PDB file of N, CA and C in Angstrom:
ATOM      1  N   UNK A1004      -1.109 -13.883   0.100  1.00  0.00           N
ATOM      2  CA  UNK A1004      -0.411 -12.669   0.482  1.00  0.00           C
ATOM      3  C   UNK A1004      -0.032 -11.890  -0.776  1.00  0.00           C
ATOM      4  N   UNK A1005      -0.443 -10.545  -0.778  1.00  0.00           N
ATOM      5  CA  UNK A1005       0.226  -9.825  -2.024  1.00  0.00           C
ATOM      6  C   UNK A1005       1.746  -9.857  -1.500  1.00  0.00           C
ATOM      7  N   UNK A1006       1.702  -8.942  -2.589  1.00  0.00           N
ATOM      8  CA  UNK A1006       3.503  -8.782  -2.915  1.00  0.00           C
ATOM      9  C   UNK A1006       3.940  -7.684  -1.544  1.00  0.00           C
ATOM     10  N   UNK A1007       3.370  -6.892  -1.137  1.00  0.00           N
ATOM     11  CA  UNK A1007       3.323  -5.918  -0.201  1.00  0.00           C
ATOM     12  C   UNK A1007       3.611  -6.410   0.912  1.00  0.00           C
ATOM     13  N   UNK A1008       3.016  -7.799   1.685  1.00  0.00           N
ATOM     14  CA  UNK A1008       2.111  -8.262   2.433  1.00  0.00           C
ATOM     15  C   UNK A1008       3.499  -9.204   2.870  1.00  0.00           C
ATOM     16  N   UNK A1009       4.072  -9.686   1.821  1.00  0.00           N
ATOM     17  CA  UNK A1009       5.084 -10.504   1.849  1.00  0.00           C
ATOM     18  C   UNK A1009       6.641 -10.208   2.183  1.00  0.00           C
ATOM     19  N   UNK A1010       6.567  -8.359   1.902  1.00  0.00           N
ATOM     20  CA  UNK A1010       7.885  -7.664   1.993  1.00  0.00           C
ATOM     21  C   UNK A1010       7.443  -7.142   3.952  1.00  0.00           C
ATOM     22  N   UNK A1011       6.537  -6.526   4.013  1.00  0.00           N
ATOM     23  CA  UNK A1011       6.753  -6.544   5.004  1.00  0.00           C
ATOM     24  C   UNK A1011       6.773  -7.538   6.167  1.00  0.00           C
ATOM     25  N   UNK A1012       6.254  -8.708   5.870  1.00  0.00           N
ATOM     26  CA  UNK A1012       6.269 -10.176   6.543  1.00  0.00           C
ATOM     27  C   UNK A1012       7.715 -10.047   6.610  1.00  0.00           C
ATOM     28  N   UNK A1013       8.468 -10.198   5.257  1.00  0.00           N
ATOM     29  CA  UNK A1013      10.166 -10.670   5.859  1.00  0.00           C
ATOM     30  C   UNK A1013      10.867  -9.545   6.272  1.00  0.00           C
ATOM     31  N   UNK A1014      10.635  -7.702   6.912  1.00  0.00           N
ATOM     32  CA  UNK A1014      10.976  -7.228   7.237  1.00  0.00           C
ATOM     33  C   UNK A1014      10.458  -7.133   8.688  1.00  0.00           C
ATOM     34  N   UNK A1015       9.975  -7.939   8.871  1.00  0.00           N
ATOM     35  CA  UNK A1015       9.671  -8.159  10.478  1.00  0.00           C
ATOM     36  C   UNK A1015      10.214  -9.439  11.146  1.00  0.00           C
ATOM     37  N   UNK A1016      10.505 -10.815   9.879  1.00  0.00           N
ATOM     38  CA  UNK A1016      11.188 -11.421   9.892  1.00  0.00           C
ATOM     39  C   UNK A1016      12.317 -10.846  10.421  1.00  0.00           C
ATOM     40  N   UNK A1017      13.221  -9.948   9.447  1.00  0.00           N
ATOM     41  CA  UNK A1017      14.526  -9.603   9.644  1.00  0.00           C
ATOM     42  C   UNK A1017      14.774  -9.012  10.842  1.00  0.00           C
ATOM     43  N   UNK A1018      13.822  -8.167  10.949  1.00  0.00           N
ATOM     44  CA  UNK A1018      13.710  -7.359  12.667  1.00  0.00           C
ATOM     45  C   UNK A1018      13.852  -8.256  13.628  1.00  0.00           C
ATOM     46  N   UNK A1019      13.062  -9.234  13.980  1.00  0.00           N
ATOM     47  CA  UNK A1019      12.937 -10.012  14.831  1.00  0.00           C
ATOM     48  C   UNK A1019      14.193 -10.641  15.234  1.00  0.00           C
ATOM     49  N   UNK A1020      14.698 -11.592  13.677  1.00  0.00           N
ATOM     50  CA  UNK A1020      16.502 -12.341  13.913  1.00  0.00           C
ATOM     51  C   UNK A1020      17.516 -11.234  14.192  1.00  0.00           C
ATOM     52  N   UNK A1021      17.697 -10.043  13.806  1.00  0.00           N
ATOM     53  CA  UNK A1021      18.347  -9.035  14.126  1.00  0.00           C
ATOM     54  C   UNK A1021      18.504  -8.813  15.710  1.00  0.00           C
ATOM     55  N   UNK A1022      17.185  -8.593  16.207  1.00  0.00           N
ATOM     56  CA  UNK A1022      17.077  -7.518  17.460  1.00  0.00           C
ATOM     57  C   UNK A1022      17.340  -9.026  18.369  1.00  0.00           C
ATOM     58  N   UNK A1023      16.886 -10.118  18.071  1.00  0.00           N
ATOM     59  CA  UNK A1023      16.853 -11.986  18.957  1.00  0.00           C
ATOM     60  C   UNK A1023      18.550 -12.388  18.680  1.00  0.00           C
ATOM     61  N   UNK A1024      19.360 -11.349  18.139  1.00  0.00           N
ATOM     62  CA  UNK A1024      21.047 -12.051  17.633  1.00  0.00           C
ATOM     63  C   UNK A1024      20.703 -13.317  17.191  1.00  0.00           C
ATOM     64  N   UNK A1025      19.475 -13.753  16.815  1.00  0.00           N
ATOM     65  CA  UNK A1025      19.580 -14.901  15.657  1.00  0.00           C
ATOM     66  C   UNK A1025      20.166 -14.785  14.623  1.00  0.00           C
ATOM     67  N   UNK A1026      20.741 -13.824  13.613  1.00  0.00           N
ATOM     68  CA  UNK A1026      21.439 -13.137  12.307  1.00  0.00           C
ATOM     69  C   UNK A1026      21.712 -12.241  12.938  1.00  0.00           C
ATOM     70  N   UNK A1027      22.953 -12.203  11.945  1.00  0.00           N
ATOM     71  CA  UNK A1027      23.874 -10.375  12.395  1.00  0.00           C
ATOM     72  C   UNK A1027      23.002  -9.536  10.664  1.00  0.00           C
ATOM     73  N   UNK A1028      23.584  -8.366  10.907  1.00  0.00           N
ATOM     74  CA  UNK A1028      22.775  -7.570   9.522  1.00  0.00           C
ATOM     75  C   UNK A1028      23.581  -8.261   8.646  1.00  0.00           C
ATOM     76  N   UNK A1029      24.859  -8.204   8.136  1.00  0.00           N
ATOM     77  CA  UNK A1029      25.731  -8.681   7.663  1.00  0.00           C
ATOM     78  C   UNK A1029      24.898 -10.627   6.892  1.00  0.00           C
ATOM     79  N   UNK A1030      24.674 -11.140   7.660  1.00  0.00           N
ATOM     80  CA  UNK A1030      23.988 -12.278   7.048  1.00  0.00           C
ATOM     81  C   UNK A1030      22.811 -11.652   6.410  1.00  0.00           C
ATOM     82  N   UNK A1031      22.179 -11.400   7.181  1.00  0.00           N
ATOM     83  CA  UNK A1031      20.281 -10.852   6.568  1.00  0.00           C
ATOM     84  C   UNK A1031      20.717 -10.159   5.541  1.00  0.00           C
ATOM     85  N   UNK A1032      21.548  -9.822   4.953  1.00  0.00           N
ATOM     86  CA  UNK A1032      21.941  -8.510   3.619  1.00  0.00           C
ATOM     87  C   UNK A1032      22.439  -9.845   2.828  1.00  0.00           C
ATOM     88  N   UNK A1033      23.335 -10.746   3.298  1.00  0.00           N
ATOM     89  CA  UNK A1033      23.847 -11.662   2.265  1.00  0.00           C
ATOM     90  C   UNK A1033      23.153 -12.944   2.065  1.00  0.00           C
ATOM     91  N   UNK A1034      22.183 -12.831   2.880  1.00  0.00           N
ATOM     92  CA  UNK A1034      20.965 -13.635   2.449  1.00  0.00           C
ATOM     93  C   UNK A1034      20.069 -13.390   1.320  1.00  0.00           C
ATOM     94  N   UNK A1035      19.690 -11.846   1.966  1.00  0.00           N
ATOM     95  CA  UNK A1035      18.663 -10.769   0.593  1.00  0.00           C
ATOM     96  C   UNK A1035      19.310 -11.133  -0.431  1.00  0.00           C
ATOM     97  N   UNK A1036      20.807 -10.433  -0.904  1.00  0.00           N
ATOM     98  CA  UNK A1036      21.589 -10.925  -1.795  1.00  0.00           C
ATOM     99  C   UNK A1036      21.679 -12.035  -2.973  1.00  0.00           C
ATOM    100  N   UNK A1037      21.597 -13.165  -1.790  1.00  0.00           N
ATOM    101  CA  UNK A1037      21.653 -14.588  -2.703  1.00  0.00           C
ATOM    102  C   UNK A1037      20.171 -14.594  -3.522  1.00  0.00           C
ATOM    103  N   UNK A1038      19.052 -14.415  -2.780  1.00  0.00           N
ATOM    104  CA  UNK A1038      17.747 -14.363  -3.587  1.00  0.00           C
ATOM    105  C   UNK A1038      17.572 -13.610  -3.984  1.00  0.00           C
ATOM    106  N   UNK A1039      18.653 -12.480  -4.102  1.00  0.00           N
ATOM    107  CA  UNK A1039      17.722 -11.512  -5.118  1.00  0.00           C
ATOM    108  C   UNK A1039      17.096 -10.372  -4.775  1.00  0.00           C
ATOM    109  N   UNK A1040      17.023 -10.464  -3.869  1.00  0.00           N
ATOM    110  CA  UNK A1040      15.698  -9.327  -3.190  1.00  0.00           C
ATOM    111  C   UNK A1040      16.685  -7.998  -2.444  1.00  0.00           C
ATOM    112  N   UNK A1041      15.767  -7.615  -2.087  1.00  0.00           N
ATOM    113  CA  UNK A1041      16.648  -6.672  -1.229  1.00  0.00           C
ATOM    114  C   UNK A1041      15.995  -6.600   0.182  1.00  0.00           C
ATOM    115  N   UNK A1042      16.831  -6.620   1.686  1.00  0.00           N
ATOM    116  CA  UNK A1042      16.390  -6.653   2.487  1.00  0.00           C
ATOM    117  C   UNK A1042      15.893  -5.450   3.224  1.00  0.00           C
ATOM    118  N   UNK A1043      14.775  -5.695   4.010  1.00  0.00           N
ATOM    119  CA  UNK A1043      13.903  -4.915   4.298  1.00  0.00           C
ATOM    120  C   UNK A1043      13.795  -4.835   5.929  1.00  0.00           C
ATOM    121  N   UNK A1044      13.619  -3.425   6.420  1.00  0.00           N
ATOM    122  CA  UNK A1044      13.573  -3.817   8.443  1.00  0.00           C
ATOM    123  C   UNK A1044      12.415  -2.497   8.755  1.00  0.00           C
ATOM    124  N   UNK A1045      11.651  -2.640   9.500  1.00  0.00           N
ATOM    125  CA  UNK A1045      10.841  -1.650  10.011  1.00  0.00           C
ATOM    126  C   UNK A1045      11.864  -0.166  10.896  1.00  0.00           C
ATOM    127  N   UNK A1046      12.874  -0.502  10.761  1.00  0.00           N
ATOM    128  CA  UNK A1046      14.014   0.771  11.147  1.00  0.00           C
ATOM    129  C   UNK A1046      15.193   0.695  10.858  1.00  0.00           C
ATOM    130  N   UNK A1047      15.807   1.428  11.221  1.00  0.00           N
ATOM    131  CA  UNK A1047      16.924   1.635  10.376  1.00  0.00           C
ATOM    132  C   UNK A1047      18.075   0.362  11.274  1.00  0.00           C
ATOM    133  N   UNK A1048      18.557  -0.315  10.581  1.00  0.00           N
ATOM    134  CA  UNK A1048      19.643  -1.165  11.234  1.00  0.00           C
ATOM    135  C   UNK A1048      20.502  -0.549  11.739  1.00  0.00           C
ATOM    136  N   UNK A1049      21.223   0.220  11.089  1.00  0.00           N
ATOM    137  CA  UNK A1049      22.736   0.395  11.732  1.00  0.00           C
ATOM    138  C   UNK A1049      22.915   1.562  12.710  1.00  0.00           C
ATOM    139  N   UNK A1050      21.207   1.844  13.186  1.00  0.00           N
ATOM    140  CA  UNK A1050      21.080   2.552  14.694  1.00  0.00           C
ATOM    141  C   UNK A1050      20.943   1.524  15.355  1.00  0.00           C
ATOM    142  N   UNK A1051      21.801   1.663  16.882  1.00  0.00           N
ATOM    143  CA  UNK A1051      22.064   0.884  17.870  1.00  0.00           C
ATOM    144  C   UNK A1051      20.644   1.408  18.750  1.00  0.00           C
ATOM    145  N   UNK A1052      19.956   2.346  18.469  1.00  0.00           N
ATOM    146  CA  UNK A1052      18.810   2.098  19.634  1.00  0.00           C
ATOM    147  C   UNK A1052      17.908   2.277  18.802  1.00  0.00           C
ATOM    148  N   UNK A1053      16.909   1.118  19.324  1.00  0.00           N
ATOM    149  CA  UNK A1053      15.597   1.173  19.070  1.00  0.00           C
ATOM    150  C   UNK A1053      14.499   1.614  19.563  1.00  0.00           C
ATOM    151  N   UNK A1054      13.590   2.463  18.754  1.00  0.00           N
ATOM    152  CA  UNK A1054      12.369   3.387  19.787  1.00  0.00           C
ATOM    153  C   UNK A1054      11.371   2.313  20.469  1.00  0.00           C
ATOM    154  N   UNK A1055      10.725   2.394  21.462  1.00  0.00           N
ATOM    155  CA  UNK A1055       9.946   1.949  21.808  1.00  0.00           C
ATOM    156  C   UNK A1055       8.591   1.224  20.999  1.00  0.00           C
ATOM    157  N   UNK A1056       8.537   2.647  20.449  1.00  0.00           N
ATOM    158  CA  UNK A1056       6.802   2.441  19.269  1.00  0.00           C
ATOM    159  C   UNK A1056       7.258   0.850  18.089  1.00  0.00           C
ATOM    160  N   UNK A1057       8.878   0.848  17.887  1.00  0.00           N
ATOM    161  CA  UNK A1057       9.382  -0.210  17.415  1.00  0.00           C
ATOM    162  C   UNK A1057       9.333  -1.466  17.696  1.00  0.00           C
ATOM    163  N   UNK A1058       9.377  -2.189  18.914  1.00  0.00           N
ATOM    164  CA  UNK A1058       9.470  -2.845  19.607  1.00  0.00           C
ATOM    165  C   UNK A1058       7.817  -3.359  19.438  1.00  0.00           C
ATOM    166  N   UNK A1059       7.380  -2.443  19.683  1.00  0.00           N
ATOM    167  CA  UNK A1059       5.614  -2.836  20.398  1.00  0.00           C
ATOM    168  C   UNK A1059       4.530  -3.031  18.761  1.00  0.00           C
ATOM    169  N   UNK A1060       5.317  -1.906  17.407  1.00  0.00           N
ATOM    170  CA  UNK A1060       4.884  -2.673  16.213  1.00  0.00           C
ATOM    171  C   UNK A1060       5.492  -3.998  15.821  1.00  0.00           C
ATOM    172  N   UNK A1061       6.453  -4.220  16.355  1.00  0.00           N
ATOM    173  CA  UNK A1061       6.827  -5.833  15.552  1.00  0.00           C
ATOM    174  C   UNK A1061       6.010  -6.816  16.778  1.00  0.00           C
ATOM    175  N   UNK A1062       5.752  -6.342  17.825  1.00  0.00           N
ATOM    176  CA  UNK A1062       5.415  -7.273  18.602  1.00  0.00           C
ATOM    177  C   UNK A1062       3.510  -7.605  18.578  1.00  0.00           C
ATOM    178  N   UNK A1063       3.023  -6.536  18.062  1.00  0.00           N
ATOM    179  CA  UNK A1063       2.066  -6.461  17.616  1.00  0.00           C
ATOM    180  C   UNK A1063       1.550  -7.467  16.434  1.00  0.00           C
ATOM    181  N   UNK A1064       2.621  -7.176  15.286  1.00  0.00           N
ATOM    182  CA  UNK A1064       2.914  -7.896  14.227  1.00  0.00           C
ATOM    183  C   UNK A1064       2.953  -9.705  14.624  1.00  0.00           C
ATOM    184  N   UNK A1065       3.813 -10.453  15.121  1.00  0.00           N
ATOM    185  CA  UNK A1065       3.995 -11.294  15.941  1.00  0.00           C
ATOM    186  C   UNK A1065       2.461 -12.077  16.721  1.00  0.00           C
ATOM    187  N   UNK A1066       2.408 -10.994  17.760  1.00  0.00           N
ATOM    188  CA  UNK A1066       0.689 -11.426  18.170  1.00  0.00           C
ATOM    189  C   UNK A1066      -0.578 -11.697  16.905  1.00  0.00           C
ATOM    190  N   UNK A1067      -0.531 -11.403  16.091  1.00  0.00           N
ATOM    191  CA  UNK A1067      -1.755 -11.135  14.916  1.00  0.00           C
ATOM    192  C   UNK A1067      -1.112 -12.323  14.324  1.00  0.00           C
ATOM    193  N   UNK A1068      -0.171 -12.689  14.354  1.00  0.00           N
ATOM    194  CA  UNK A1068       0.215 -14.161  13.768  1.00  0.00           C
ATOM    195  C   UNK A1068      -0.115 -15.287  14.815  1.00  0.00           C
ATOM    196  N   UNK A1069      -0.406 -15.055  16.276  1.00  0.00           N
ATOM    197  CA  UNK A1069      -0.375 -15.845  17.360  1.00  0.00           C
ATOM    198  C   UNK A1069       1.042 -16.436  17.362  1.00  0.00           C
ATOM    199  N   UNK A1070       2.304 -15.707  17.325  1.00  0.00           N
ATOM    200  CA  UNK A1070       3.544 -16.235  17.304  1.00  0.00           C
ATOM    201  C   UNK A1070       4.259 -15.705  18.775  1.00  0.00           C
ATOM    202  N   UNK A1071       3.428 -16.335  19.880  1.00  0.00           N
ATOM    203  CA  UNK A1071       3.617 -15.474  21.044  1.00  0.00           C
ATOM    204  C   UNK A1071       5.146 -15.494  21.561  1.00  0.00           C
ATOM    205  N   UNK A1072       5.952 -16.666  21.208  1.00  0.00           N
ATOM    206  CA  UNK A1072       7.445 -17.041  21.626  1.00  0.00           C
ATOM    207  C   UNK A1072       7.822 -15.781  20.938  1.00  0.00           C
ATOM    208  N   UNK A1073       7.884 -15.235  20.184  1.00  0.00           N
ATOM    209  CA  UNK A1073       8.830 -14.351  19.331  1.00  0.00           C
ATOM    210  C   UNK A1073       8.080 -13.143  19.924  1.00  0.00           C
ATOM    211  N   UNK A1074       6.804 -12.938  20.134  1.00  0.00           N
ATOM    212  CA  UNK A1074       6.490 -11.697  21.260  1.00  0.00           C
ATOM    213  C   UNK A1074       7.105 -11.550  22.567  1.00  0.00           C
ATOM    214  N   UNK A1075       6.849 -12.644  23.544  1.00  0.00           N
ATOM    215  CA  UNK A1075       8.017 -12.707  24.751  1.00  0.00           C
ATOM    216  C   UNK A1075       9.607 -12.010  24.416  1.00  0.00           C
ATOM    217  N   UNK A1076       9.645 -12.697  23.160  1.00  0.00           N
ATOM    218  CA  UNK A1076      11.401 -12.589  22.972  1.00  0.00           C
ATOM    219  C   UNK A1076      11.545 -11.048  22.925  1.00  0.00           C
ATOM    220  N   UNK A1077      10.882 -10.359  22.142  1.00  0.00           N
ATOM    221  CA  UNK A1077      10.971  -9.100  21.926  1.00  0.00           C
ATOM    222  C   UNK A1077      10.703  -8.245  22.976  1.00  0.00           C
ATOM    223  N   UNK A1078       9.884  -8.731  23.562  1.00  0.00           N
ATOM    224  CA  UNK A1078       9.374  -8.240  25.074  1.00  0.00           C
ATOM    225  C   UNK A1078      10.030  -7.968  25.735  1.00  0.00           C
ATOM    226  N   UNK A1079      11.021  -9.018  26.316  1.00  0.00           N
ATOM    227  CA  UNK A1079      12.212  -9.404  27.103  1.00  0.00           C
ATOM    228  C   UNK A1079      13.199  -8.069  26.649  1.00  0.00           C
ATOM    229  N   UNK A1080      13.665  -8.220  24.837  1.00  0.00           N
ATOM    230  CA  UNK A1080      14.881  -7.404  24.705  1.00  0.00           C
ATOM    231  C   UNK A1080      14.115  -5.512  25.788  1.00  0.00           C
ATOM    232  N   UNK A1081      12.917  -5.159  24.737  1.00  0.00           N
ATOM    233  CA  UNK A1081      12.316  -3.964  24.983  1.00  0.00           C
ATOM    234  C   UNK A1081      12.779  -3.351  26.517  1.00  0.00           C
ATOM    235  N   UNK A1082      12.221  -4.440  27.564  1.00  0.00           N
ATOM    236  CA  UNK A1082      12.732  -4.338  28.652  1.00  0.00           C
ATOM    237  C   UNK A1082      13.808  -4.538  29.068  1.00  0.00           C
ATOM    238  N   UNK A1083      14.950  -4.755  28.616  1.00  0.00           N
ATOM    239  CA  UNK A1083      16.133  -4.969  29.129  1.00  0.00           C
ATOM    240  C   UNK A1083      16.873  -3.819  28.669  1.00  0.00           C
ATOM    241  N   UNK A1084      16.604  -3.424  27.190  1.00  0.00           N
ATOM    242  CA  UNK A1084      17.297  -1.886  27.087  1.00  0.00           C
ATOM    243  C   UNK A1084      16.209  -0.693  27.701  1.00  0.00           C
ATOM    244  N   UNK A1085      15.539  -0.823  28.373  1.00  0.00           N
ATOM    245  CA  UNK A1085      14.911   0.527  28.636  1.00  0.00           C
ATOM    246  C   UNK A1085      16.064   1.182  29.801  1.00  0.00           C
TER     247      UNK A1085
END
């Protein structure tokens, strides 16, 4: 994985524990923190709604990994806030 390849991997990471209340932002920032890095999300966190086209790129993302549990999961939220 380049370096590219790897930032957006853990910003879909972060998306995923975010939008699943697996991590609050508050951890995922003081996580980035401890390593160093800075954390990364395919939208903006501290909007409470998420667009659709959002939902269906991380879930996209997810499928191309064959990580179908974490597609359902996202699935599930997509449909529950529509």
């Amino acid at each position: 994985m380049t370096n590219d390849d790897e930032i957006y991997h853990e910003s879909m990471i972060n998306a995923y524990n975010l939008l699943t209340n697996k991590k609050s932002l508050d951890q995922l920032i003081d996580r980035s923190y401890e390593n160093g890095s800075i954390s990364g999300f395919p939208f903006n966190p501290t909007i409470k709604v998420v667009n659709d086209d959002v939902y269906d790129k991380i879930i996209d993302y997810f499928c191309e990994l064959e990580e179908y549990e974490k597609c359902q999961e996202i699935l599930d939220i997509k449909n529950k806030n529509k």
